[in-house]
């Protein structure tokens, strides 16, 4: 298992480029199931979750072709010969977004068998809303041996009102409804940019979707979809992570190749902490030379402050003067990073869905462990300002969603390197017999 070794203390200075959004790329790849023609996706990030989704599609019989050299962020998917509409447990357990194939499979093939994901490090994360929605579109769904089996002759348009806002649920049902007979109206939808990006791709494939990016989406089902070429939007969470990294280290960083409109709440919050931000076109300049001041935060659905940036913000709050109250409203168990930051010297008290961070506390290097993707990012940020050399274990979590983060951070001045398993220098001496 790889680890990062990080020596803190360097401000981040220069320009860093943001990759394509993992959470937009995953549904876009699933959308390729809806047609027998090739779908060409540009700006696909080279991260572990994308490799998992490629493996999933290939295991079902899809042809997946990766671009070469300068085109290595291009993936072409052709689901003409897809023969096994099944997502096995081994893949779904490592990546919950695998459930995004459920809607497209049942819409195009009339059947799907997808492993139930089970709980994960950040909460219970049920998929009941995906299931209820598909039932509204006429699918018959059974659960047996840990699998969901869905079948339908042809899905029929219907009216779906989500009890709770769900990002992948909105995406899954939008894909299913694209091939259903008649009109579907989905209410209380997620408004995340990833939903709008998926709708843009589906419309290029011949779908008739209106309202993506608002809470009501209307879909006129069509008989067939065709191939398309689409460029994935920049990753707003990677953008936010670099913004916070620059603010935390007192750097002067240009975060390039991003969409500032997608990170409004994050930019506003770091500005509230005293950081100077200049956003224009497709970049954000962060000037973190002021002392940081505490600001409270509540996670919300888009356009609110994203839950996927909460852990990184907590690292920032340890270096802000005063108390910051951080409330996590989306997931019930998303404070695993707090204990690890405390091991580095932070003063954080977690009470249910709230964490109270008191700063400024100097952080000191420690050996810490990643528990999930965004928690890992928070530990990397903490280590960037800790005194001494930290060792971050289990970085496979960060590799799921950040493309070569250590190379990007090193290019703007961070002292960070990746190492493999550390072996003892010599075999331990045998214990003396007593
Ligand atoms: N929920 C239900 N039932 C459902 C679906 C969701 O109760 O059927 C609940 C969840 O348990 C949660 C809330 O609704 O409490 C919101 O969950 P949502 O469905 O929106 O999350 P998701 O679609 O599974 C996506 C991202 C997550 C991100 C969340 C929230 C992808 C592939 N994943 O997950 O990203 O945190 O939306 O914005 O898009 C990450 O990238 O690190 C990550 C976890």
Short mmCIF file of C-alpha atoms and ligand atoms in Angstrom, two decimals:
data_model
loop_
_atom_site.label_atom_id
_atom_site.label_comp_id
_atom_site.label_asym_id
_atom_site.label_seq_id
_atom_site.Cartn_x
_atom_site.Cartn_y
_atom_site.Cartn_z
CA UNK A 1 0.00 0.00 0.00
CA UNK A 2 1.44 3.36 -1.04
CA UNK A 3 2.02 6.19 1.40
CA UNK A 4 2.79 9.88 1.06
CA UNK A 5 5.67 11.45 2.90
CA UNK A 6 5.04 15.17 3.29
CA UNK A 7 7.30 17.80 4.85
CA UNK A 8 5.19 20.79 5.76
CA UNK A 9 5.98 24.49 5.63
CA UNK A 10 6.15 25.45 1.95
CA UNK A 11 3.62 27.91 0.50
CA UNK A 12 2.09 26.75 -2.80
CA UNK A 13 3.16 29.10 -5.57
CA UNK A 14 2.62 28.84 -9.32
CA UNK A 15 -0.06 27.31 -11.52
CA UNK A 16 -1.81 24.00 -11.12
CA UNK A 17 -4.19 22.49 -13.70
CA UNK A 18 -7.44 20.82 -12.74
CA UNK A 19 -8.45 17.48 -14.29
CA UNK A 20 -11.86 16.39 -15.52
CA UNK A 21 -14.55 15.74 -12.91
CA UNK A 22 -14.63 12.15 -11.66
CA UNK A 23 -18.27 12.53 -10.62
CA UNK A 24 -19.27 13.76 -14.07
CA UNK A 25 -17.17 11.17 -15.89
CA UNK A 26 -18.70 8.20 -14.03
CA UNK A 27 -22.33 8.83 -15.12
CA UNK A 28 -21.16 9.83 -18.61
CA UNK A 29 -19.47 6.43 -18.99
CA UNK A 30 -22.64 4.70 -17.77
CA UNK A 31 -24.64 6.68 -20.34
CA UNK A 32 -22.74 4.89 -23.12
CA UNK A 33 -24.78 1.78 -22.20
CA UNK A 34 -27.85 3.52 -23.64
CA UNK A 35 -26.67 3.23 -27.25
CA UNK A 36 -25.02 0.69 -29.52
CA UNK A 37 -22.94 3.43 -31.13
CA UNK A 38 -19.58 4.63 -29.74
CA UNK A 39 -19.56 7.45 -27.19
CA UNK A 40 -16.33 9.44 -27.13
CA UNK A 41 -15.56 11.17 -23.84
CA UNK A 42 -12.78 13.75 -23.50
CA UNK A 43 -11.17 15.06 -20.32
CA UNK A 44 -11.69 11.81 -18.41
CA UNK A 45 -9.50 11.93 -15.31
CA UNK A 46 -6.93 9.21 -14.80
CA UNK A 47 -8.09 8.07 -11.37
CA UNK A 48 -8.85 4.70 -9.79
CA UNK A 49 -12.66 5.01 -9.82
CA UNK A 50 -12.59 5.55 -13.57
CA UNK A 51 -10.46 2.42 -13.99
CA UNK A 52 -13.02 0.54 -11.89
CA UNK A 53 -15.85 1.74 -14.11
CA UNK A 54 -13.91 0.76 -17.24
CA UNK A 55 -13.44 -2.72 -15.74
CA UNK A 56 -17.14 -2.90 -14.97
CA UNK A 57 -18.13 -1.98 -18.53
CA UNK A 58 -15.60 -4.43 -19.99
CA UNK A 59 -16.86 -7.20 -17.68
CA UNK A 60 -20.32 -6.68 -19.20
CA UNK A 61 -18.97 -7.01 -22.74
CA UNK A 62 -18.46 -3.35 -23.70
CA UNK A 63 -15.50 -2.30 -25.84
CA UNK A 64 -13.52 0.42 -24.10
CA UNK A 65 -10.67 2.14 -25.86
CA UNK A 66 -8.24 4.51 -24.18
CA UNK A 67 -6.61 7.39 -26.01
CA UNK A 68 -2.85 7.36 -26.47
CA UNK A 69 -0.15 9.94 -25.63
CA UNK A 70 -1.63 13.45 -25.69
CA UNK A 71 -5.13 11.91 -26.01
CA UNK A 72 -4.76 9.77 -22.91
CA UNK A 73 -7.70 11.54 -21.25
CA UNK A 74 -10.02 10.27 -23.99
CA UNK A 75 -12.11 7.14 -23.53
CA UNK A 76 -14.27 5.65 -26.27
CA UNK A 77 -16.97 3.24 -25.17
CA UNK A 78 -19.02 1.03 -27.46
CA UNK A 79 -21.79 -1.03 -25.88
CA UNK A 80 -22.98 -2.71 -29.09
CA UNK A 81 -22.04 -6.18 -27.90
CA UNK A 82 -22.83 -5.77 -24.22
CA UNK A 83 -23.96 -9.24 -23.15
CA UNK A 84 -23.95 -9.43 -19.35
CA UNK A 85 -26.09 -6.67 -17.79
CA UNK A 86 -24.66 -7.34 -14.36
CA UNK A 87 -22.57 -5.36 -11.85
CA UNK A 88 -20.81 -7.82 -9.53
CA UNK A 89 -20.23 -7.26 -5.81
CA UNK A 90 -16.43 -7.04 -6.15
CA UNK A 91 -16.70 -3.92 -8.29
CA UNK A 92 -19.70 -2.30 -6.60
CA UNK A 93 -18.17 -2.65 -3.14
CA UNK A 94 -15.07 -0.69 -4.18
CA UNK A 95 -17.10 1.98 -5.94
CA UNK A 96 -20.71 2.75 -5.09
CA UNK A 97 -21.17 4.77 -8.27
CA UNK A 98 -21.30 1.39 -10.06
CA UNK A 99 -25.01 1.50 -9.25
CA UNK A 100 -25.25 4.16 -11.99
CA UNK A 101 -25.46 1.32 -14.54
CA UNK A 102 -28.80 0.16 -13.13
CA UNK A 103 -31.03 2.70 -14.94
CA UNK A 104 -29.24 2.52 -18.32
CA UNK A 105 -29.16 -1.31 -18.31
CA UNK A 106 -32.86 -1.75 -17.60
CA UNK A 107 -33.74 0.99 -20.10
CA UNK A 108 -31.79 -0.51 -23.01
CA UNK A 109 -31.80 -4.26 -22.26
CA UNK A 110 -34.96 -4.63 -20.17
CA UNK A 111 -33.03 -6.25 -17.34
CA UNK A 112 -30.21 -5.56 -14.90
CA UNK A 113 -28.59 -7.35 -12.00
CA UNK A 114 -26.62 -5.04 -9.75
CA UNK A 115 -25.05 -5.86 -6.40
CA UNK A 116 -26.38 -3.87 -3.45
CA UNK A 117 -23.59 -1.55 -2.35
CA UNK A 118 -23.94 -1.79 1.45
CA UNK A 119 -22.69 0.87 3.86
CA UNK A 120 -19.47 2.84 3.44
CA UNK A 121 -17.04 4.92 5.47
CA UNK A 122 -19.13 8.11 5.25
CA UNK A 123 -22.60 6.73 6.03
CA UNK A 124 -25.28 4.14 5.27
CA UNK A 125 -25.86 5.44 1.73
CA UNK A 126 -28.95 3.43 0.69
CA UNK A 127 -30.16 3.38 -2.94
CA UNK A 128 -33.88 3.11 -2.16
CA UNK A 129 -34.62 6.29 -4.14
CA UNK A 130 -33.09 4.84 -7.33
CA UNK A 131 -35.24 1.73 -6.86
CA UNK A 132 -38.48 3.59 -6.10
CA UNK A 133 -37.92 5.81 -9.13
CA UNK A 134 -37.36 2.89 -11.49
CA UNK A 135 -40.50 1.24 -10.14
CA UNK A 136 -42.39 4.44 -11.00
CA UNK A 137 -41.13 3.99 -14.57
CA UNK A 138 -42.60 0.50 -14.62
CA UNK A 139 -39.62 -1.70 -13.70
CA UNK A 140 -40.18 -4.77 -11.55
CA UNK A 141 -37.51 -4.94 -8.90
CA UNK A 142 -36.59 -7.80 -6.59
CA UNK A 143 -33.78 -8.18 -4.12
CA UNK A 144 -32.10 -11.50 -3.52
CA UNK A 145 -28.69 -12.74 -2.39
CA UNK A 146 -27.40 -9.18 -2.10
CA UNK A 147 -28.40 -8.28 -5.66
CA UNK A 148 -31.07 -6.03 -7.13
CA UNK A 149 -32.73 -7.52 -10.17
CA UNK A 150 -34.69 -5.13 -12.34
CA UNK A 151 -36.75 -5.98 -15.38
CA UNK A 152 -39.17 -4.22 -17.73
CA UNK A 153 -40.39 -4.74 -21.29
CA UNK A 154 -40.02 -1.05 -21.98
CA UNK A 155 -39.92 1.59 -19.29
CA UNK A 156 -42.85 4.02 -19.31
CA UNK A 157 -42.64 7.70 -18.46
CA UNK A 158 -43.98 8.70 -15.08
CA UNK A 159 -43.83 11.29 -12.33
CA UNK A 160 -41.11 10.96 -9.70
CA UNK A 161 -40.74 13.16 -6.65
CA UNK A 162 -37.56 12.46 -4.70
CA UNK A 163 -38.09 12.38 -0.90
CA UNK A 164 -34.51 13.53 -0.56
CA UNK A 165 -32.14 15.15 -3.02
CA UNK A 166 -29.82 12.55 -4.55
CA UNK A 167 -27.12 13.23 -7.13
CA UNK A 168 -26.57 9.76 -8.61
CA UNK A 169 -30.29 8.99 -8.12
CA UNK A 170 -31.18 11.96 -10.35
CA UNK A 171 -28.59 10.84 -12.90
CA UNK A 172 -29.68 7.19 -12.87
CA UNK A 173 -33.34 8.06 -13.45
CA UNK A 174 -32.59 10.70 -16.06
CA UNK A 175 -30.72 8.03 -18.06
CA UNK A 176 -33.52 5.48 -17.61
CA UNK A 177 -36.24 7.98 -18.60
CA UNK A 178 -34.32 9.03 -21.73
CA UNK A 179 -35.32 5.71 -23.36
CA UNK A 180 -38.73 5.32 -21.67
CA UNK A 181 -41.97 5.59 -23.60
CA UNK A 182 -43.57 9.01 -23.08
CA UNK A 183 -42.83 11.87 -20.72
CA UNK A 184 -41.16 11.71 -17.31
CA UNK A 185 -41.23 14.52 -14.80
CA UNK A 186 -38.70 14.33 -11.96
CA UNK A 187 -39.07 16.72 -9.03
CA UNK A 188 -36.75 17.65 -6.15
CA UNK A 189 -33.77 16.81 -8.37
CA UNK A 190 -30.11 17.42 -7.56
CA UNK A 191 -28.88 20.62 -9.23
CA UNK A 192 -25.18 19.72 -9.22
CA UNK A 193 -23.13 20.67 -12.32
CA UNK A 194 -22.47 16.94 -12.87
CA UNK A 195 -26.23 16.44 -13.46
CA UNK A 196 -26.27 19.23 -16.05
CA UNK A 197 -23.17 17.81 -17.72
CA UNK A 198 -24.82 14.40 -18.03
CA UNK A 199 -27.97 15.97 -19.50
CA UNK A 200 -25.81 17.81 -22.05
CA UNK A 201 -24.23 14.51 -23.12
CA UNK A 202 -27.59 12.71 -23.27
CA UNK A 203 -29.07 15.49 -25.39
CA UNK A 204 -26.09 15.19 -27.78
CA UNK A 205 -26.98 11.48 -27.98
CA UNK A 206 -30.50 12.39 -29.07
CA UNK A 207 -32.32 12.55 -25.73
CA UNK A 208 -34.88 15.26 -25.01
CA UNK A 209 -34.15 16.56 -21.53
CA UNK A 210 -35.07 19.98 -20.18
CA UNK A 211 -34.48 21.59 -16.82
CA UNK A 212 -31.25 19.86 -15.72
CA UNK A 213 -29.56 22.16 -13.21
CA UNK A 214 -32.95 23.07 -11.72
CA UNK A 215 -35.00 21.01 -9.29
CA UNK A 216 -37.50 19.90 -11.97
CA UNK A 217 -36.37 17.87 -14.95
CA UNK A 218 -38.68 16.97 -17.83
CA UNK A 219 -37.73 14.17 -20.19
CA UNK A 220 -39.48 13.14 -23.41
CA UNK A 221 -38.46 9.54 -23.94
CA UNK A 222 -37.08 8.52 -27.33
CA UNK A 223 -36.85 5.07 -29.00
CA UNK A 224 -33.14 5.11 -29.62
CA UNK A 225 -30.05 7.11 -28.74
CA UNK A 226 -26.97 7.48 -30.89
CA UNK A 227 -23.24 8.01 -30.34
CA UNK A 228 -21.77 11.39 -29.39
CA UNK A 229 -18.57 13.17 -28.46
CA UNK A 230 -18.47 15.09 -25.19
CA UNK A 231 -15.93 16.91 -23.02
CA UNK A 232 -16.30 16.34 -19.27
CA UNK A 233 -16.45 19.46 -17.06
CA UNK A 234 -13.50 20.31 -14.77
CA UNK A 235 -13.49 18.78 -11.30
CA UNK A 236 -14.95 21.32 -8.88
CA UNK A 237 -13.82 19.36 -5.81
CA UNK A 238 -10.23 19.14 -7.02
CA UNK A 239 -10.48 22.89 -7.75
CA UNK A 240 -11.71 23.57 -4.21
CA UNK A 241 -9.02 21.34 -2.72
CA UNK A 242 -6.25 23.38 -4.42
CA UNK A 243 -7.93 26.64 -3.42
CA UNK A 244 -7.92 25.55 0.22
CA UNK A 245 -4.35 24.22 -0.06
CA UNK A 246 -3.14 27.62 -1.31
CA UNK A 247 -5.08 29.49 1.38
CA UNK A 248 -3.80 27.21 4.12
CA UNK A 249 -0.14 27.42 3.14
CA UNK A 250 -0.25 31.20 2.60
CA UNK A 251 0.58 30.67 -1.05
CA UNK A 252 -0.10 32.50 -4.30
CA UNK A 253 -1.61 29.93 -6.63
CA UNK A 254 -3.42 30.01 -9.94
CA UNK A 255 -5.85 27.13 -10.18
CA UNK A 256 -6.22 26.79 -13.94
CA UNK A 257 -8.56 24.89 -16.24
CA UNK A 258 -11.45 25.08 -13.80
CA UNK A 259 -14.96 26.56 -13.82
CA UNK A 260 -15.20 29.23 -11.08
CA UNK A 261 -19.03 29.19 -11.37
CA UNK A 262 -19.03 25.68 -9.94
CA UNK A 263 -17.09 26.62 -6.79
CA UNK A 264 -18.92 29.79 -5.76
CA UNK A 265 -19.75 28.62 -2.23
CA UNK A 266 -16.18 27.44 -1.59
CA UNK A 267 -14.66 30.70 -2.85
CA UNK A 268 -17.08 32.73 -0.75
CA UNK A 269 -16.22 30.73 2.37
CA UNK A 270 -12.44 31.05 2.02
CA UNK A 271 -12.87 34.76 1.34
CA UNK A 272 -14.83 34.97 4.58
CA UNK A 273 -11.74 33.47 6.25
CA UNK A 274 -9.63 36.38 4.92
CA UNK A 275 -8.21 34.89 1.74
CA UNK A 276 -7.98 37.04 -1.40
CA UNK A 277 -9.51 35.41 -4.47
CA UNK A 278 -9.55 36.57 -8.07
CA UNK A 279 -11.70 34.47 -10.39
CA UNK A 280 -11.80 34.97 -14.14
CA UNK A 281 -12.80 32.84 -17.10
CA UNK A 282 -11.43 29.41 -16.39
CA UNK A 283 -9.06 30.09 -13.51
CA UNK A 284 -8.95 31.20 -9.90
CA UNK A 285 -6.03 33.01 -8.30
CA UNK A 286 -5.69 32.47 -4.55
CA UNK A 287 -3.58 34.88 -2.50
CA UNK A 288 -3.31 33.55 1.00
CA UNK A 289 -1.07 36.08 2.66
CA UNK A 290 -3.53 37.29 5.33
CA UNK A 291 -4.01 35.65 8.72
CA UNK A 292 -7.01 33.29 8.57
CA UNK A 293 -10.11 33.94 10.65
CA UNK A 294 -12.66 31.31 11.70
CA UNK A 295 -15.99 30.98 9.85
CA UNK A 296 -18.84 28.53 10.43
CA UNK A 297 -19.86 26.17 7.69
CA UNK A 298 -22.86 23.98 6.83
CA UNK A 299 -22.75 21.51 3.98
CA UNK A 300 -25.64 21.65 1.55
CA UNK A 301 -26.64 20.44 -1.86
CA UNK A 302 -25.44 22.54 -4.81
CA UNK A 303 -25.21 25.54 -4.97
CA UNK A 304 -24.46 25.31 -1.23
CA UNK A 305 -21.10 24.32 0.25
CA UNK A 306 -20.33 20.76 -0.95
CA UNK A 307 -20.00 17.90 1.52
CA UNK A 308 -17.05 16.76 -0.60
CA UNK A 309 -15.13 19.89 0.55
CA UNK A 310 -16.01 19.68 4.25
CA UNK A 311 -12.94 17.65 5.29
CA UNK A 312 -10.54 19.97 3.44
CA UNK A 313 -12.20 23.01 5.03
CA UNK A 314 -11.69 21.45 8.44
CA UNK A 315 -7.92 21.38 7.83
CA UNK A 316 -8.13 25.10 6.99
CA UNK A 317 -10.17 25.83 10.12
CA UNK A 318 -7.39 24.43 12.34
CA UNK A 319 -5.23 27.35 11.12
CA UNK A 320 -7.93 30.04 11.47
CA UNK A 321 -8.14 32.28 14.51
CA UNK A 322 -11.25 31.47 16.58
CA UNK A 323 -13.88 28.74 16.69
CA UNK A 324 -15.43 27.32 13.50
CA UNK A 325 -18.59 25.24 13.76
CA UNK A 326 -18.81 22.79 10.89
CA UNK A 327 -22.17 21.09 10.33
CA UNK A 328 -22.40 18.08 8.02
CA UNK A 329 -25.95 17.82 6.66
CA UNK A 330 -25.56 15.33 3.79
CA UNK A 331 -23.87 12.25 5.28
CA UNK A 332 -24.19 10.99 8.85
CA UNK A 333 -20.63 9.78 9.41
CA UNK A 334 -18.32 12.10 7.57
CA UNK A 335 -15.91 13.23 10.29
CA UNK A 336 -13.36 10.40 10.21
CA UNK A 337 -10.60 12.88 9.36
CA UNK A 338 -11.21 14.85 12.59
CA UNK A 339 -9.48 12.27 14.80
CA UNK A 340 -6.47 12.12 12.50
CA UNK A 341 -6.18 15.93 12.44
CA UNK A 342 -6.33 15.83 16.24
CA UNK A 343 -3.37 13.42 16.16
CA UNK A 344 -1.50 16.19 14.32
CA UNK A 345 -2.34 18.66 17.10
CA UNK A 346 -5.71 20.12 16.04
CA UNK A 347 -8.35 21.02 18.62
CA UNK A 348 -11.57 19.48 17.26
CA UNK A 349 -14.61 18.25 19.14
CA UNK A 350 -17.20 16.22 17.25
CA UNK A 351 -20.79 16.23 18.54
CA UNK A 352 -23.09 14.28 16.26
CA UNK A 353 -23.32 16.12 12.96
CA UNK A 354 -21.30 19.10 14.26
CA UNK A 355 -17.58 19.57 14.67
CA UNK A 356 -16.16 22.49 16.61
CA UNK A 357 -12.68 23.44 15.50
CA UNK A 358 -10.69 25.85 17.66
CA UNK A 359 -7.72 27.57 16.07
CA UNK A 360 -5.08 28.53 15.60
CA UNK A 361 -3.29 25.32 16.61
CA UNK A 362 0.16 24.55 15.26
CA UNK A 363 0.12 21.14 13.59
CA UNK A 364 2.97 18.73 14.07
CA UNK A 365 3.88 15.92 11.72
CA UNK A 366 2.42 12.51 12.50
CA UNK A 367 1.69 9.16 10.93
CA UNK A 368 -1.99 9.28 9.92
CA UNK A 369 -4.38 7.05 8.02
CA UNK A 370 -6.83 7.83 5.24
CA UNK A 371 -10.38 6.54 5.71
CA UNK A 372 -12.07 7.82 2.56
CA UNK A 373 -11.35 9.95 -0.48
CA UNK A 374 -12.00 13.46 0.83
CA UNK A 375 -10.75 12.68 4.35
CA UNK A 376 -7.42 11.77 2.72
CA UNK A 377 -7.28 15.15 0.98
CA UNK A 378 -7.79 16.84 4.34
CA UNK A 379 -4.85 14.96 5.86
CA UNK A 380 -2.61 15.91 2.94
CA UNK A 381 -3.58 19.56 3.51
CA UNK A 382 -2.91 19.29 7.24
CA UNK A 383 0.52 17.77 6.53
CA UNK A 384 1.37 20.67 4.16
CA UNK A 385 1.39 23.02 7.16
CA UNK A 386 2.59 20.61 9.85
CA UNK A 387 5.99 20.99 11.39
CA UNK A 388 8.15 18.03 10.27
CA UNK A 389 7.58 14.99 8.10
CA UNK A 390 4.14 13.32 8.08
CA UNK A 391 3.40 9.89 6.72
CA UNK A 392 -0.04 9.46 5.20
CA UNK A 393 -1.04 5.84 4.96
CA UNK A 394 -3.58 4.17 2.65
CA UNK A 395 -3.36 6.74 -0.11
CA UNK A 396 -5.28 4.38 -2.41
CA UNK A 397 -8.29 6.29 -1.10
CA UNK A 398 -6.96 9.54 -2.56
CA UNK A 399 -6.02 7.79 -5.83
CA UNK A 400 -9.72 7.01 -6.31
CA UNK A 401 -10.49 10.62 -7.11
CA UNK A 402 -7.40 12.84 -7.46
CA UNK A 403 -5.18 12.51 -10.52
CA UNK A 404 -1.51 12.35 -9.46
CA UNK A 405 -2.09 14.82 -6.66
CA UNK A 406 1.47 14.47 -5.37
CA UNK A 407 2.94 15.49 -8.75
CA UNK A 408 0.60 18.47 -9.02
CA UNK A 409 1.38 19.64 -5.48
CA UNK A 410 5.13 19.12 -5.96
CA UNK A 411 5.04 21.24 -9.12
CA UNK A 412 3.87 24.22 -7.07
CA UNK A 413 6.36 23.85 -4.26
CA UNK A 414 5.07 21.18 -1.84
CA UNK A 415 7.52 18.66 -0.44
CA UNK A 416 5.62 15.46 -1.05
CA UNK A 417 6.65 12.05 -2.31
CA UNK A 418 4.99 8.70 -2.76
CA UNK A 419 6.60 5.62 -1.31
CA UNK A 420 5.68 1.94 -1.43
CA UNK A 421 5.36 -0.36 1.56
CA UNK A 422 8.06 0.38 4.15
CA UNK A 423 9.86 -2.77 5.17
CA UNK A 424 11.88 -3.09 8.38
CA UNK A 425 15.57 -2.41 7.70
CA UNK A 426 16.55 -5.76 9.22
CA UNK A 427 14.72 -8.70 10.72
CA UNK A 428 13.79 -8.10 14.37
CA UNK A 429 16.02 -9.95 16.88
CA UNK A 430 14.37 -13.10 18.25
CA UNK A 431 12.85 -12.68 21.70
CA UNK A 432 15.04 -14.09 24.46
CA UNK A 433 13.55 -17.20 26.07
CA UNK A 434 12.42 -16.74 29.66
N1 LIG B 1 -29.80 8.81 -0.13
C1 LIG B 1 -30.85 8.00 0.28
N2 LIG B 1 -31.38 7.12 -0.64
C2 LIG B 1 -30.91 7.03 -1.93
C3 LIG B 1 -29.87 7.86 -2.32
C4 LIG B 1 -29.32 8.75 -1.41
O1 LIG B 1 -31.27 8.07 1.42
O2 LIG B 1 -31.46 6.21 -2.68
C5 LIG B 1 -29.20 9.75 0.83
C6 LIG B 1 -27.73 9.46 1.10
O3 LIG B 1 -27.57 8.46 2.10
C7 LIG B 1 -27.22 10.82 1.53
C8 LIG B 1 -28.03 11.78 0.67
O4 LIG B 1 -29.18 11.04 0.24
O5 LIG B 1 -27.51 11.04 2.88
C9 LIG B 1 -27.32 12.31 -0.55
O6 LIG B 1 -26.72 11.25 -1.26
P1 LIG B 1 -26.53 11.26 -2.83
O7 LIG B 1 -27.34 10.18 -3.44
O8 LIG B 1 -26.70 12.64 -3.37
O9 LIG B 1 -25.00 10.85 -2.96
P2 LIG B 1 -24.40 10.01 -4.14
O10 LIG B 1 -25.12 10.32 -5.39
O11 LIG B 1 -24.25 8.59 -3.75
C10 LIG B 1 -22.69 11.79 -5.00
C11 LIG B 1 -21.20 11.86 -5.16
C12 LIG B 1 -20.55 11.93 -3.80
C13 LIG B 1 -21.07 13.17 -3.08
C14 LIG B 1 -22.61 13.11 -2.99
C15 LIG B 1 -23.22 14.35 -2.39
C16 LIG B 1 -20.87 10.64 -7.22
C17 LIG B 1 -20.33 9.45 -7.92
N3 LIG B 1 -20.75 10.68 -5.90
O12 LIG B 1 -22.94 10.61 -4.25
O13 LIG B 1 -19.16 12.08 -4.01
O14 LIG B 1 -20.55 13.23 -1.79
O15 LIG B 1 -23.15 12.93 -4.31
O16 LIG B 1 -22.88 15.47 -3.11
O17 LIG B 1 -21.36 11.56 -7.86
C18 LIG B 1 -16.87 11.82 -3.51
O18 LIG B 1 -16.60 12.15 -4.67
O19 LIG B 1 -16.00 11.74 -2.61
C19 LIG B 1 -18.24 11.50 -3.15
C20 LIG B 1 -18.55 10.78 -2.07
#
